[in-house]
CSV table of C-alpha atoms in Angstrom, one decimal:
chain,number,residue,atom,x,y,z
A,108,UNK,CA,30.8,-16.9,-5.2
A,109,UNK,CA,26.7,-17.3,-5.2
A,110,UNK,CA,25.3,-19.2,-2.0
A,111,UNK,CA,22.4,-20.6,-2.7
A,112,UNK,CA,18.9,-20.5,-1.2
A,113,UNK,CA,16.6,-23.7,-0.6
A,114,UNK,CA,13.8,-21.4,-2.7
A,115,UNK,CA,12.0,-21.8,-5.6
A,116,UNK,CA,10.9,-18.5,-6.9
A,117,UNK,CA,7.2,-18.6,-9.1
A,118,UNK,CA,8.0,-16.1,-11.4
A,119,UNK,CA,5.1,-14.2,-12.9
A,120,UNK,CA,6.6,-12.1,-15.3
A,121,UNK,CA,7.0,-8.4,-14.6
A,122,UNK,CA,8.6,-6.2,-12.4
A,123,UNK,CA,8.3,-7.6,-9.3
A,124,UNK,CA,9.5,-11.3,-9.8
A,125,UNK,CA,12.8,-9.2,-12.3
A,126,UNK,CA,13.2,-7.0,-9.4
A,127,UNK,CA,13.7,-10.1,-6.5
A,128,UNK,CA,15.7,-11.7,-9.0
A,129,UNK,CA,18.1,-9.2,-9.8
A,130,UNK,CA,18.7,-8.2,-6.1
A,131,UNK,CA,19.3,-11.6,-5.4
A,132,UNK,CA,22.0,-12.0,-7.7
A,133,UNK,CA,23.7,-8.6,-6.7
A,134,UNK,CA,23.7,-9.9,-2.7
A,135,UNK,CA,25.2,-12.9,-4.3
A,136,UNK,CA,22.4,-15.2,-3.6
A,137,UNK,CA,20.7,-17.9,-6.5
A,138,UNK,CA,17.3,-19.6,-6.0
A,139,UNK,CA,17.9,-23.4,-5.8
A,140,UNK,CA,14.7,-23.2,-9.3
A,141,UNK,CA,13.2,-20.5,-11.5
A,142,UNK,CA,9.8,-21.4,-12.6
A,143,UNK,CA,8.4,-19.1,-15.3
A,144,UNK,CA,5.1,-19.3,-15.5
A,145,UNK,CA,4.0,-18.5,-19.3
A,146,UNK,CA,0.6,-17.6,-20.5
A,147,UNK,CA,-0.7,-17.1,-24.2
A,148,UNK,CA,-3.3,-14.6,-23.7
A,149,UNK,CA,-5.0,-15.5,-26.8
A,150,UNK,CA,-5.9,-19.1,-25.8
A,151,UNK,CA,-6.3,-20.7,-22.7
A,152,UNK,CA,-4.2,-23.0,-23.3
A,153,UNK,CA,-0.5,-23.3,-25.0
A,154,UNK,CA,-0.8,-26.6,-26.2
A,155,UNK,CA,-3.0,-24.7,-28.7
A,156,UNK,CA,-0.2,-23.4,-30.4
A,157,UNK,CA,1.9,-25.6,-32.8
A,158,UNK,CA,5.5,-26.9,-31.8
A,159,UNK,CA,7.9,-26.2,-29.1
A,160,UNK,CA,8.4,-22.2,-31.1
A,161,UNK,CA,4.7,-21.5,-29.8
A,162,UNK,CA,6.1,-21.2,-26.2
A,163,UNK,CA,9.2,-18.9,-27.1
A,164,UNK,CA,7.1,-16.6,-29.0
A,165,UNK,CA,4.7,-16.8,-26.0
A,166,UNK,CA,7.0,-15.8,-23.5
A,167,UNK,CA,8.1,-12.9,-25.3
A,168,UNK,CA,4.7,-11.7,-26.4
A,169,UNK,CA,4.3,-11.8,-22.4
A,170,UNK,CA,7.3,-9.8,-22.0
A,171,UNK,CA,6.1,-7.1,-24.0
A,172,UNK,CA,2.5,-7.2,-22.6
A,173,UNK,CA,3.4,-7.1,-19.0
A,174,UNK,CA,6.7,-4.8,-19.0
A,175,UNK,CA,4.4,-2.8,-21.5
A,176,UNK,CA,4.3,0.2,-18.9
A,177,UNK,CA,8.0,0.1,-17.0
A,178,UNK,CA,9.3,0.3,-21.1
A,179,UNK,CA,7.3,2.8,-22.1
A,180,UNK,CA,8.2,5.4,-18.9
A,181,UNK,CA,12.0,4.6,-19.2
A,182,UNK,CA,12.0,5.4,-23.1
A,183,UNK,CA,9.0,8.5,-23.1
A,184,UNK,CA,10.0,9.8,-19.2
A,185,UNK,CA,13.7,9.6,-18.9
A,186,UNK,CA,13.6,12.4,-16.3
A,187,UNK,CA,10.9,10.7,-14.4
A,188,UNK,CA,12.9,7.5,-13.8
A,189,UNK,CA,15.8,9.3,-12.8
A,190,UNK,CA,14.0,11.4,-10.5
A,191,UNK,CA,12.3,8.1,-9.1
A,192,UNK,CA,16.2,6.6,-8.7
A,193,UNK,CA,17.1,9.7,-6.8
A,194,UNK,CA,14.4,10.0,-4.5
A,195,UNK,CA,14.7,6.1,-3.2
A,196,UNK,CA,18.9,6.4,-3.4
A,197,UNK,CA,18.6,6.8,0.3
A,198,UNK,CA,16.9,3.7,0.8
A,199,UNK,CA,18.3,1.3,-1.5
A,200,UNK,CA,21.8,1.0,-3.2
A,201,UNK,CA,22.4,1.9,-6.6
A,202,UNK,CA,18.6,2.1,-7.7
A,203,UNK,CA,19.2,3.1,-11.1
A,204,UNK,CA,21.5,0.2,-11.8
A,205,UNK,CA,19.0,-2.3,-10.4
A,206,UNK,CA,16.2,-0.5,-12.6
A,207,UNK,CA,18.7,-1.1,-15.7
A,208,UNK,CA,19.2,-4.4,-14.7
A,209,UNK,CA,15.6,-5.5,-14.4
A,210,UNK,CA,14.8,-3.6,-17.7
A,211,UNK,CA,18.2,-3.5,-20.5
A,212,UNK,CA,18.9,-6.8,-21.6
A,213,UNK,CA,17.1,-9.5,-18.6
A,214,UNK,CA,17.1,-12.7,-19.7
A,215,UNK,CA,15.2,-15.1,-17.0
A,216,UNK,CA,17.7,-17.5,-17.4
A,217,UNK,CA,20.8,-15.7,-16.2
A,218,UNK,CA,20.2,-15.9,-12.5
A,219,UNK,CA,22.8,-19.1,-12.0
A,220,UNK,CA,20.2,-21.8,-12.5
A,221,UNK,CA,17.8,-23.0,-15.6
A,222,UNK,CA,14.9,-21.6,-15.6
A,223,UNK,CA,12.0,-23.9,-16.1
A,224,UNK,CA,9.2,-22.5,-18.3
A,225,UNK,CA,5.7,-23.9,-17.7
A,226,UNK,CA,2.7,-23.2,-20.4
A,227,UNK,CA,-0.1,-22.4,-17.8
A,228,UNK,CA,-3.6,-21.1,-17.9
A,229,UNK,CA,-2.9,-19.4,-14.9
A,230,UNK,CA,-2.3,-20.0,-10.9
A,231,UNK,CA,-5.2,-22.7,-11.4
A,232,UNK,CA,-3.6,-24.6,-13.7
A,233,UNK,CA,-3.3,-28.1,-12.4
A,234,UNK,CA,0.1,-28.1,-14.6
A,235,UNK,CA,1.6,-25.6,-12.2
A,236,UNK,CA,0.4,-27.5,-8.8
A,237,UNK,CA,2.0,-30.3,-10.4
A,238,UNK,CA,5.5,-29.1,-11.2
A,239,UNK,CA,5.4,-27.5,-7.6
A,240,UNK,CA,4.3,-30.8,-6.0
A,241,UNK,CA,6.9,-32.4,-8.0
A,242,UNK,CA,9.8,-30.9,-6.3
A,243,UNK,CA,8.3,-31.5,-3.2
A,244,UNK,CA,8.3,-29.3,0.3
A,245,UNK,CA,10.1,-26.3,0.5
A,246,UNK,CA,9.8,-22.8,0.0
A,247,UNK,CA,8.2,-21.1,-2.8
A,248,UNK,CA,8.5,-16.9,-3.6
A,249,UNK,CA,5.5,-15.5,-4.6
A,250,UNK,CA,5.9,-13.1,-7.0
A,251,UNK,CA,2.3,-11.8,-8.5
A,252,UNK,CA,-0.1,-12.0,-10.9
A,253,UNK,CA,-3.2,-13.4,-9.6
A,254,UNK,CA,-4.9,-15.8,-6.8
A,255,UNK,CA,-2.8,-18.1,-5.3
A,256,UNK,CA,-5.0,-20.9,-4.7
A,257,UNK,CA,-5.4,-23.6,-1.9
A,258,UNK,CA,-4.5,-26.3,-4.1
A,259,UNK,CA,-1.1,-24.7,-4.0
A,260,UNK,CA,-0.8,-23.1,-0.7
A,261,UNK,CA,-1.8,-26.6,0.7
A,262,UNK,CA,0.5,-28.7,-0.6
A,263,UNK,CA,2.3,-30.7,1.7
A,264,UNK,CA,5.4,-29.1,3.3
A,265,UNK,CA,5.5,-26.0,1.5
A,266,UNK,CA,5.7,-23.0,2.4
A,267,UNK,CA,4.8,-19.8,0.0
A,268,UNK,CA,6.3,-16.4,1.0
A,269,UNK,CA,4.6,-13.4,-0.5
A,270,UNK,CA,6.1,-9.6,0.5
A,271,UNK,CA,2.9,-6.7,1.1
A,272,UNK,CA,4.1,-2.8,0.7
A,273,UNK,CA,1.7,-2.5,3.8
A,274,UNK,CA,2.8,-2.7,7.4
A,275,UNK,CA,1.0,-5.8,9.0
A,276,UNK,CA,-1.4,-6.5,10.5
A,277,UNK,CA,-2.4,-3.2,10.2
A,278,UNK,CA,-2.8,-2.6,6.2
A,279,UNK,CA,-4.5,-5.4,4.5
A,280,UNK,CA,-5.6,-5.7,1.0
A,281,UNK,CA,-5.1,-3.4,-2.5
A,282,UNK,CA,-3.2,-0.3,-3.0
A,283,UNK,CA,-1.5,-0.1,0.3
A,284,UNK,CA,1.7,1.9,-0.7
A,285,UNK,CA,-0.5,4.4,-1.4
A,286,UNK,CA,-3.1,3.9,1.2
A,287,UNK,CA,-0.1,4.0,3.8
A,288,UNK,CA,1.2,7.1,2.6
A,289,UNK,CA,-2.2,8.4,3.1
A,290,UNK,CA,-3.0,6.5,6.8
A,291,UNK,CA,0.4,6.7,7.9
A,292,UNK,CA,2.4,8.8,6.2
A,293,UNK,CA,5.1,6.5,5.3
A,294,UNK,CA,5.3,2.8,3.6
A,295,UNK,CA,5.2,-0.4,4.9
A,296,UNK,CA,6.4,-3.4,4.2
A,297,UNK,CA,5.6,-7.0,5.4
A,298,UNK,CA,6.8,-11.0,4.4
A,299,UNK,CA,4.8,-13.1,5.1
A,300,UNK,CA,3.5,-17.3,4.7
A,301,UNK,CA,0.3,-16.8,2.5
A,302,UNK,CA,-2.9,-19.0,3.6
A,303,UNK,CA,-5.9,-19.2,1.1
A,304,UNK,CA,-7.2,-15.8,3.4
A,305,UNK,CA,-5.9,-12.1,2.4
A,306,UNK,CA,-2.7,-11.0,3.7
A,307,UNK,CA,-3.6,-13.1,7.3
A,308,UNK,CA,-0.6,-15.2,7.3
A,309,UNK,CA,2.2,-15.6,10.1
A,310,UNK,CA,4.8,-12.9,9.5
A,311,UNK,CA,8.4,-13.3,9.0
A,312,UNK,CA,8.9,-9.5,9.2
A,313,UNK,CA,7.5,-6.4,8.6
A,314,UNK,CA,8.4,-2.8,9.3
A,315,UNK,CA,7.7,1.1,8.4
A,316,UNK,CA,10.0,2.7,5.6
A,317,UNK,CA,11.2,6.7,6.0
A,318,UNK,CA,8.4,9.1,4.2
A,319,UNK,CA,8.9,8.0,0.6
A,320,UNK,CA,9.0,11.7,-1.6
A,321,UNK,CA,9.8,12.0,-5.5
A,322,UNK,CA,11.1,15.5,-6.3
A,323,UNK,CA,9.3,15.5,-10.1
A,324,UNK,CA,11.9,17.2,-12.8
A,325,UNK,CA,10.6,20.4,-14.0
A,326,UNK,CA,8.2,20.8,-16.8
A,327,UNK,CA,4.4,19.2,-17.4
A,328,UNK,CA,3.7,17.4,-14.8
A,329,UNK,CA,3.0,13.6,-15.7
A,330,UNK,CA,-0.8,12.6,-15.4
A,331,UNK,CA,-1.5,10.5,-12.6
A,332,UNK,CA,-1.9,7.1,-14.8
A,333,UNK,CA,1.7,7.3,-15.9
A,334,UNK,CA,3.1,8.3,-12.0
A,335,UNK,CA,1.0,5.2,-10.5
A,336,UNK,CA,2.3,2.7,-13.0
A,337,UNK,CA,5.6,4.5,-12.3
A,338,UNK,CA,5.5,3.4,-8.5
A,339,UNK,CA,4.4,-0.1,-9.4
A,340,UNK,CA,7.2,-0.6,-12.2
A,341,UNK,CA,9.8,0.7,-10.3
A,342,UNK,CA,9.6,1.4,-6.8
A,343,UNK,CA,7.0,-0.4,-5.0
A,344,UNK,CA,8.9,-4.0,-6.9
A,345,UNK,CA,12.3,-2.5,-5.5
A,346,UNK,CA,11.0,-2.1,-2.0
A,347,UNK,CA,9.7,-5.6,-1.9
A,348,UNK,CA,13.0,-7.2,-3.2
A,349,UNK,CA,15.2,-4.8,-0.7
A,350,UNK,CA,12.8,-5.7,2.3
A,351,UNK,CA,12.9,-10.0,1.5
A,352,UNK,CA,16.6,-10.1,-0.2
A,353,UNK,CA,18.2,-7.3,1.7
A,354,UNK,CA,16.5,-7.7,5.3
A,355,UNK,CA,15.6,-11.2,5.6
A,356,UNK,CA,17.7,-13.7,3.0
A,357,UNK,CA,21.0,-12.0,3.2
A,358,UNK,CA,21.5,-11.6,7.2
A,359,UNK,CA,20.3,-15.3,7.6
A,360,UNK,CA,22.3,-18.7,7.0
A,361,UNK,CA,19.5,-20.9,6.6
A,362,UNK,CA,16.2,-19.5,5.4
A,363,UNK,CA,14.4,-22.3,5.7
A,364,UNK,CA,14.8,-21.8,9.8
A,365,UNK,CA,13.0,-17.9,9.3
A,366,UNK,CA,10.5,-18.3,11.7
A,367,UNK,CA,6.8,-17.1,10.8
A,368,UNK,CA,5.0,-15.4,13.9
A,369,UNK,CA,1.1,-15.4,14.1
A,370,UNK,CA,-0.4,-11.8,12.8
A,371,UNK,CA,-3.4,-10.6,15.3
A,372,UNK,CA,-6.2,-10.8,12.7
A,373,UNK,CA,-8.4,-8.8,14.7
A,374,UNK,CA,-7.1,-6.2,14.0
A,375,UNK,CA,-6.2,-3.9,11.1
A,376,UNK,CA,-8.3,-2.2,8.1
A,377,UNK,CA,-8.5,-4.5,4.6
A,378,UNK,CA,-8.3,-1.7,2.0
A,379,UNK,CA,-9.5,-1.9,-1.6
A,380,UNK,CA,-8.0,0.0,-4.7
A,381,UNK,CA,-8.0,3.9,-4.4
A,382,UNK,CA,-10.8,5.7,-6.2
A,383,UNK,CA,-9.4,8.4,-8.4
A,384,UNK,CA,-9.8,11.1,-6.1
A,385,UNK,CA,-7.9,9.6,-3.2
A,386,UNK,CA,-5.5,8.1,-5.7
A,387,UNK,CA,-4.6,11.9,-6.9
A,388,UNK,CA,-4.4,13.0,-3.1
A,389,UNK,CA,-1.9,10.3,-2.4
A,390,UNK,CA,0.3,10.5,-5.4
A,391,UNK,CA,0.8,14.1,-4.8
A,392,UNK,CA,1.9,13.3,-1.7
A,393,UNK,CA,4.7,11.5,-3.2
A,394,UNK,CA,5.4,12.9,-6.6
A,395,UNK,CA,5.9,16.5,-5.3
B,34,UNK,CA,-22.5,21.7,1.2
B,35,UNK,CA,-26.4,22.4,-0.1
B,36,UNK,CA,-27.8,20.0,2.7
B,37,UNK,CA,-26.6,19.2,6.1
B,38,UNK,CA,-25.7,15.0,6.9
B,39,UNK,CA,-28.4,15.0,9.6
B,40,UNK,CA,-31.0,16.3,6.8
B,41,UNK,CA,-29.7,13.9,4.2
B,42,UNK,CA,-30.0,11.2,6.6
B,43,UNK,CA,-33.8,12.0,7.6
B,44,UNK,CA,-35.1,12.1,3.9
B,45,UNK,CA,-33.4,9.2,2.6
B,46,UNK,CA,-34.7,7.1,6.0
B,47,UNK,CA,-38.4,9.0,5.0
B,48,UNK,CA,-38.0,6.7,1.8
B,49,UNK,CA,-36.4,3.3,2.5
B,50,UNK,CA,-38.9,0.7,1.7
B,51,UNK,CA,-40.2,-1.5,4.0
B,52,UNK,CA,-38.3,-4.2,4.0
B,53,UNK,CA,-38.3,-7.6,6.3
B,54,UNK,CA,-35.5,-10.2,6.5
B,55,UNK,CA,-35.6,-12.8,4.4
B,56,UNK,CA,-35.3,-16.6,5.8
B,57,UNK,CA,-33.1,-18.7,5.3
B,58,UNK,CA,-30.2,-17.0,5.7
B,59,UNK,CA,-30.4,-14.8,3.3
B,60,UNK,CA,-30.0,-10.7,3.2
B,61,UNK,CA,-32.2,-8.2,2.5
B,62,UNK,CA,-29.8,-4.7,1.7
B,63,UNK,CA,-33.3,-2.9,2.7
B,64,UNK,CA,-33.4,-4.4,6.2
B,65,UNK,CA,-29.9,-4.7,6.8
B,66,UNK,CA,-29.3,-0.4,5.8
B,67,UNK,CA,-32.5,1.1,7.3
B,68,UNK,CA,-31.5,0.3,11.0
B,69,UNK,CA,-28.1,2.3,10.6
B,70,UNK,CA,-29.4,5.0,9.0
B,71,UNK,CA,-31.8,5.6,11.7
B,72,UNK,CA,-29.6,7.6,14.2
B,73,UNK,CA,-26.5,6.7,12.3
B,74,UNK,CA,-25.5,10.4,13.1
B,75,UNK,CA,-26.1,9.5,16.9
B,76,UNK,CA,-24.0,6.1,16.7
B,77,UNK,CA,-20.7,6.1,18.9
B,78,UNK,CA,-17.8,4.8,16.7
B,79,UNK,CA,-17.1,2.8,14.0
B,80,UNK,CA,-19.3,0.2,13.3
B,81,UNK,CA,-17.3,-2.0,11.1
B,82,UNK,CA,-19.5,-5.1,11.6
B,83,UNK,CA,-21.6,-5.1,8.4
B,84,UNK,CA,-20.0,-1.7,7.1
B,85,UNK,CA,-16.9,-3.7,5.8
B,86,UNK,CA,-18.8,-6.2,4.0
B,87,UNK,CA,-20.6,-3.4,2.1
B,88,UNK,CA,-17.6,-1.5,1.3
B,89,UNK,CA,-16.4,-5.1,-0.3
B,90,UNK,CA,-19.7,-5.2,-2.2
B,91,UNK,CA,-18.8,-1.7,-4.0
B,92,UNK,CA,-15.5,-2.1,-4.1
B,93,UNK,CA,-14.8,-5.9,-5.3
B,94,UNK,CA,-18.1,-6.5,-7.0
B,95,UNK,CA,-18.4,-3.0,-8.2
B,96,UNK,CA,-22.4,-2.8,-7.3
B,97,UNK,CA,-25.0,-3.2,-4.3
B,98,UNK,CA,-27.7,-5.9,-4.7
B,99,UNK,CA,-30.9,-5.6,-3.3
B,100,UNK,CA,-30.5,-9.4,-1.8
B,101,UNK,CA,-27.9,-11.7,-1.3
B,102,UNK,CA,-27.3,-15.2,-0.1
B,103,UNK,CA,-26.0,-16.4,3.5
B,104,UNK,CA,-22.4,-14.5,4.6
B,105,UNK,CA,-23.1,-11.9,1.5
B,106,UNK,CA,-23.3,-14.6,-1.4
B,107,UNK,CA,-24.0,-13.0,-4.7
B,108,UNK,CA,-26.6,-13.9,-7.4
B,109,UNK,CA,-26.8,-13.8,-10.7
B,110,UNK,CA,-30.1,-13.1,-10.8
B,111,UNK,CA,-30.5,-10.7,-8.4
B,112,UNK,CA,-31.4,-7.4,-8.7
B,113,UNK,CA,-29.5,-4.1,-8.1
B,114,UNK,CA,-30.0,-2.4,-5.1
B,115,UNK,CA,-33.0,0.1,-5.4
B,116,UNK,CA,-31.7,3.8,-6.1
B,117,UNK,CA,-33.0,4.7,-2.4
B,118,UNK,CA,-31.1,1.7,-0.6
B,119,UNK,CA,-28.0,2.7,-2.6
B,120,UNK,CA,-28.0,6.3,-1.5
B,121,UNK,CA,-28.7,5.3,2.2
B,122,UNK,CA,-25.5,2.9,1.8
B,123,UNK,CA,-23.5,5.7,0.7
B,124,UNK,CA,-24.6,7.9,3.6
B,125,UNK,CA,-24.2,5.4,6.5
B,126,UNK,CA,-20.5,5.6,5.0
B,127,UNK,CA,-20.2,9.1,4.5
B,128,UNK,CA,-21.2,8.8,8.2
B,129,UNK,CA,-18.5,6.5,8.7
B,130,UNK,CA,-15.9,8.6,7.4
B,131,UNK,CA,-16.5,11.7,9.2
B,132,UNK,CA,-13.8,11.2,11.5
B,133,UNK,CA,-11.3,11.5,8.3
B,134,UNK,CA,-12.7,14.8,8.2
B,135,UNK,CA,-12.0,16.1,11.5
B,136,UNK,CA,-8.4,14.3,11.1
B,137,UNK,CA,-9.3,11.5,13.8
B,138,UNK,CA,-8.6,8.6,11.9
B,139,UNK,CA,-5.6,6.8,13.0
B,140,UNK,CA,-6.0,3.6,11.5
B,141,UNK,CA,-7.9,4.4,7.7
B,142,UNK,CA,-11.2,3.5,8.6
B,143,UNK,CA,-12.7,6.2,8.0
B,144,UNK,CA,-10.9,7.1,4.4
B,145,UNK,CA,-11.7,3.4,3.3
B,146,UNK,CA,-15.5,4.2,4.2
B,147,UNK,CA,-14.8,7.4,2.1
B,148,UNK,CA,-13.2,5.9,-0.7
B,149,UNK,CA,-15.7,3.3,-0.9
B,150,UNK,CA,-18.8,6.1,-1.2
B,151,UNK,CA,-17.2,7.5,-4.0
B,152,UNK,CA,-17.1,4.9,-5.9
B,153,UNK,CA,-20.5,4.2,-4.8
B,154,UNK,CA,-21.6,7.3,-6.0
B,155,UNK,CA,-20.0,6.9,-9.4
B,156,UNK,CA,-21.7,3.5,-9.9
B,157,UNK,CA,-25.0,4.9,-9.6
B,158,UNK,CA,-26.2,7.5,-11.7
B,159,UNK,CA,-30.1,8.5,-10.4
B,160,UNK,CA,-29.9,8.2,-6.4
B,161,UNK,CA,-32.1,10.8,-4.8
B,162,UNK,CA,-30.4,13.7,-2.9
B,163,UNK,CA,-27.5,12.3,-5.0
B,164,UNK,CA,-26.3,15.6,-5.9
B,165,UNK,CA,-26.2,16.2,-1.9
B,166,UNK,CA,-24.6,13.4,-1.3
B,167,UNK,CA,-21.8,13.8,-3.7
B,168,UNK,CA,-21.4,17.5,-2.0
B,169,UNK,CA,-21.0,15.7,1.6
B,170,UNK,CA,-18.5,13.2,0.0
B,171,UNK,CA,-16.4,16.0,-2.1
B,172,UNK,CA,-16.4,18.5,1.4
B,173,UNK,CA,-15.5,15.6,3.1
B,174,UNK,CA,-12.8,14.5,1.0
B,175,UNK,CA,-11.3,18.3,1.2
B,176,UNK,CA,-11.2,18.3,4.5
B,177,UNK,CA,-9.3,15.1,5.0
B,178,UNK,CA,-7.1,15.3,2.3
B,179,UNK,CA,-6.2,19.1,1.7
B,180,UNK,CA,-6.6,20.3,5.7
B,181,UNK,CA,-9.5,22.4,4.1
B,182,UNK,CA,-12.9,23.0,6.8
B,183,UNK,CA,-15.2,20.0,7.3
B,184,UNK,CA,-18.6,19.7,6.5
């Protein structure tokens, strides 16, 4: 039987928001609403397209578009995938199955409650502020895809939760699986409230993961394009969901009670994404 | 490396242009650059004040401007960063991240300063002694990352 969680989780399609969702459901847990948010990305607008079909056929051109490269690495890199499943097995339970899940047949709407899709621009969209406001305060997941703006993040009452692969405060910013494999040798991982500032918000957790090594099958080794979408289709969305699902919603009766503790802003680095060259170095610490 | 850092440092400071701040708040690149790259070698520490904000520049904005608003507004209409002011950007970082270099750098500092000169490097094509510079930044990079000698 599914207990449910006062939450609403923003889903921006792609592998993070599939991956919170489908850990959820297999700690038996069901967001109280599912909000996807869909985007046409050849207008600004979906009201541009005719009829209620203009939607559907947006959502699934989205689909495509943003599982583009998680699709493409399961069907063209088998062995990669498995080797990926194998070297986080220690850290999570049945990785593969949860990659499957996210991946083989997902529909948004099988998560125990309708999902609600809104047509949006984007996180600016005053349509989105306003279905959020509508419900009122609460909770909100975070799941991705761009700027959460003050407009949302200030609403009254509500409180948006957004989960860094960085440890806090001392990782800040872009990149930072790989940056802490690089500074510290190991990930991170941090929830936290999100303000309108970067990744300065009041913590409800965070803490350092075991050294994080993917022992690549034999043969051609894959070019380092296809092994960092790799980490960001499949492990850094799995560490996330295991971190807020597994550490923080499942242990606690009421998450609305999680209390948020003040980060020290002054200190820590704010790191931007990886040039090539430091990119490389990282990723072959990893995918050895 | 073809030229040491202290050597790099002294030729690009031998042609920064003189440069005075601007009123009003605003920021002249010139002015802000040409104080830490006098003695930047001789500096104690990290000096992240100012540093951070120009590895934002390169890294989120993708290019150095010769002038920018209060608290590092951008302008349309402003012009890129003269080739000489870039280079002396990139070496007061490559300063910076010496400490990745001789594996002191507990916290990524340094490798954020390092990471940021590369792509400084990359986004401009004529810099004087830019050949030099992208030898201190590649040695650098060895040593940190592949526990080869520093520069």
């Amino acid at each position: 039987m599914s207990r449910q969680l006062p939450l609403t989780v923003l889903a921006w399609e792609g592998p993070q928001a599939r991956a919170y969702l489908v850990r959820m459901r297999r700690a038996g847990l069901q967001p109280q609403r599912v909000i996807l948010m869909v985007r046409d990305p050849r207008s600004s607008r979906i009201g541009k397209l005719p009829g209620l079909g203009g939607l559907g056929r947006a959502e699934r051109a989205q689909e495509r578009a943003h599982n583009f490269h998680p699709h493409r690495t399961r069907a063209a890199m088998p062995q990669l995938v498995s080797a990926i499943s194998d070297g986080i097995a220690g850290q999570l339970d049945d990785p593969a199955g949860l990659i499957a899940e996210m991946y083989d047949n997902f529909s948004w709407d099988d998560f125990g409650v309708a999902t609600q899709r809104i047509a949006v621009s984007g996180y600016r969209d005053a349509a989105l502020a306003e279905a959020i406001a509508a419900r009122g305060p609460g909770t909100l997941l975070f799941t991705g895809g761009g700027i959460m703006p003050a407009s949302i993040l200030e609403l009254p009452g509500l409180r948006v939760i957004h989960v860094h692969t960085g440890f806090l405060p001392d990782l800040r910013g872009a990149d930072v699986l790989l940056w802490s494999i690089l500074v510290r040798g190991r990930p991170g991982v941090s929830a936290f409230v999100m303000t309108p500032r970067l990744d300065d918000g009041d913590l409800l957790g965070a803490t350092e993961l075991p050294a994080l090594t993917i022992k690549l099958p034999g043969g051609k080794r894959p070019d380092d394009d296809a092994l960092y979408r790799s980490l960001f289709s499949f492990i850094d969305p799995l560490i996330r969901a295991e971190f807020l699902i597994g550490q923080l919603f499942e242990p606690t009766a009421d998450i609305a009670a999680l209390t948020a503790t003040p980060q020290d802003v002054s200190v820590g680095v704010t790191f931007h994404f990886m040039h090539p060259q430091l990119r490389q170095a990282a990723l072959a610490r990893v995918f050895i | 490396m073809s030229l040491l850092p202290n050597d790099i440092l002294q030729q690009l400071a031998a042609v920064q242009p003189k440069a005075t701040a601007p009123t009003g708040g605003a920021i002249s690149l010139a002015a802000e650059i040409a104080p830490r790259l006098d003695g930047a070698l001789a500096a104690a520490g990290p000096q992240r004040a100012g540093v951070d904000e120009l590895c934002r520049q390169i890294d989120v904005f993708k290019g150095l401007q010769g002038e920018y608003g209060a608290s590092w507004q951008r302008s349309d209409s402003a012009a890129p960063a003269p080739p000489e002011v870039a280079a002396a950007v990139i070496a007061v970082l490559l300063v910076q991240a010496q400490p990745a270099a001789e594996h002191a750098d507990p916290d990524g500092w340094a490798l954020k300063c390092l990471n940021s000169a590369l792509k400084a490097l990359d986004q401009n094509a004529e810099l004087p002694l830019g050949d030099e510079l992208r030898d201190w930044a590649d040695a650098s990079f060895t040593a940190a990352l592949t526990g080869g000698p520093s520069a």
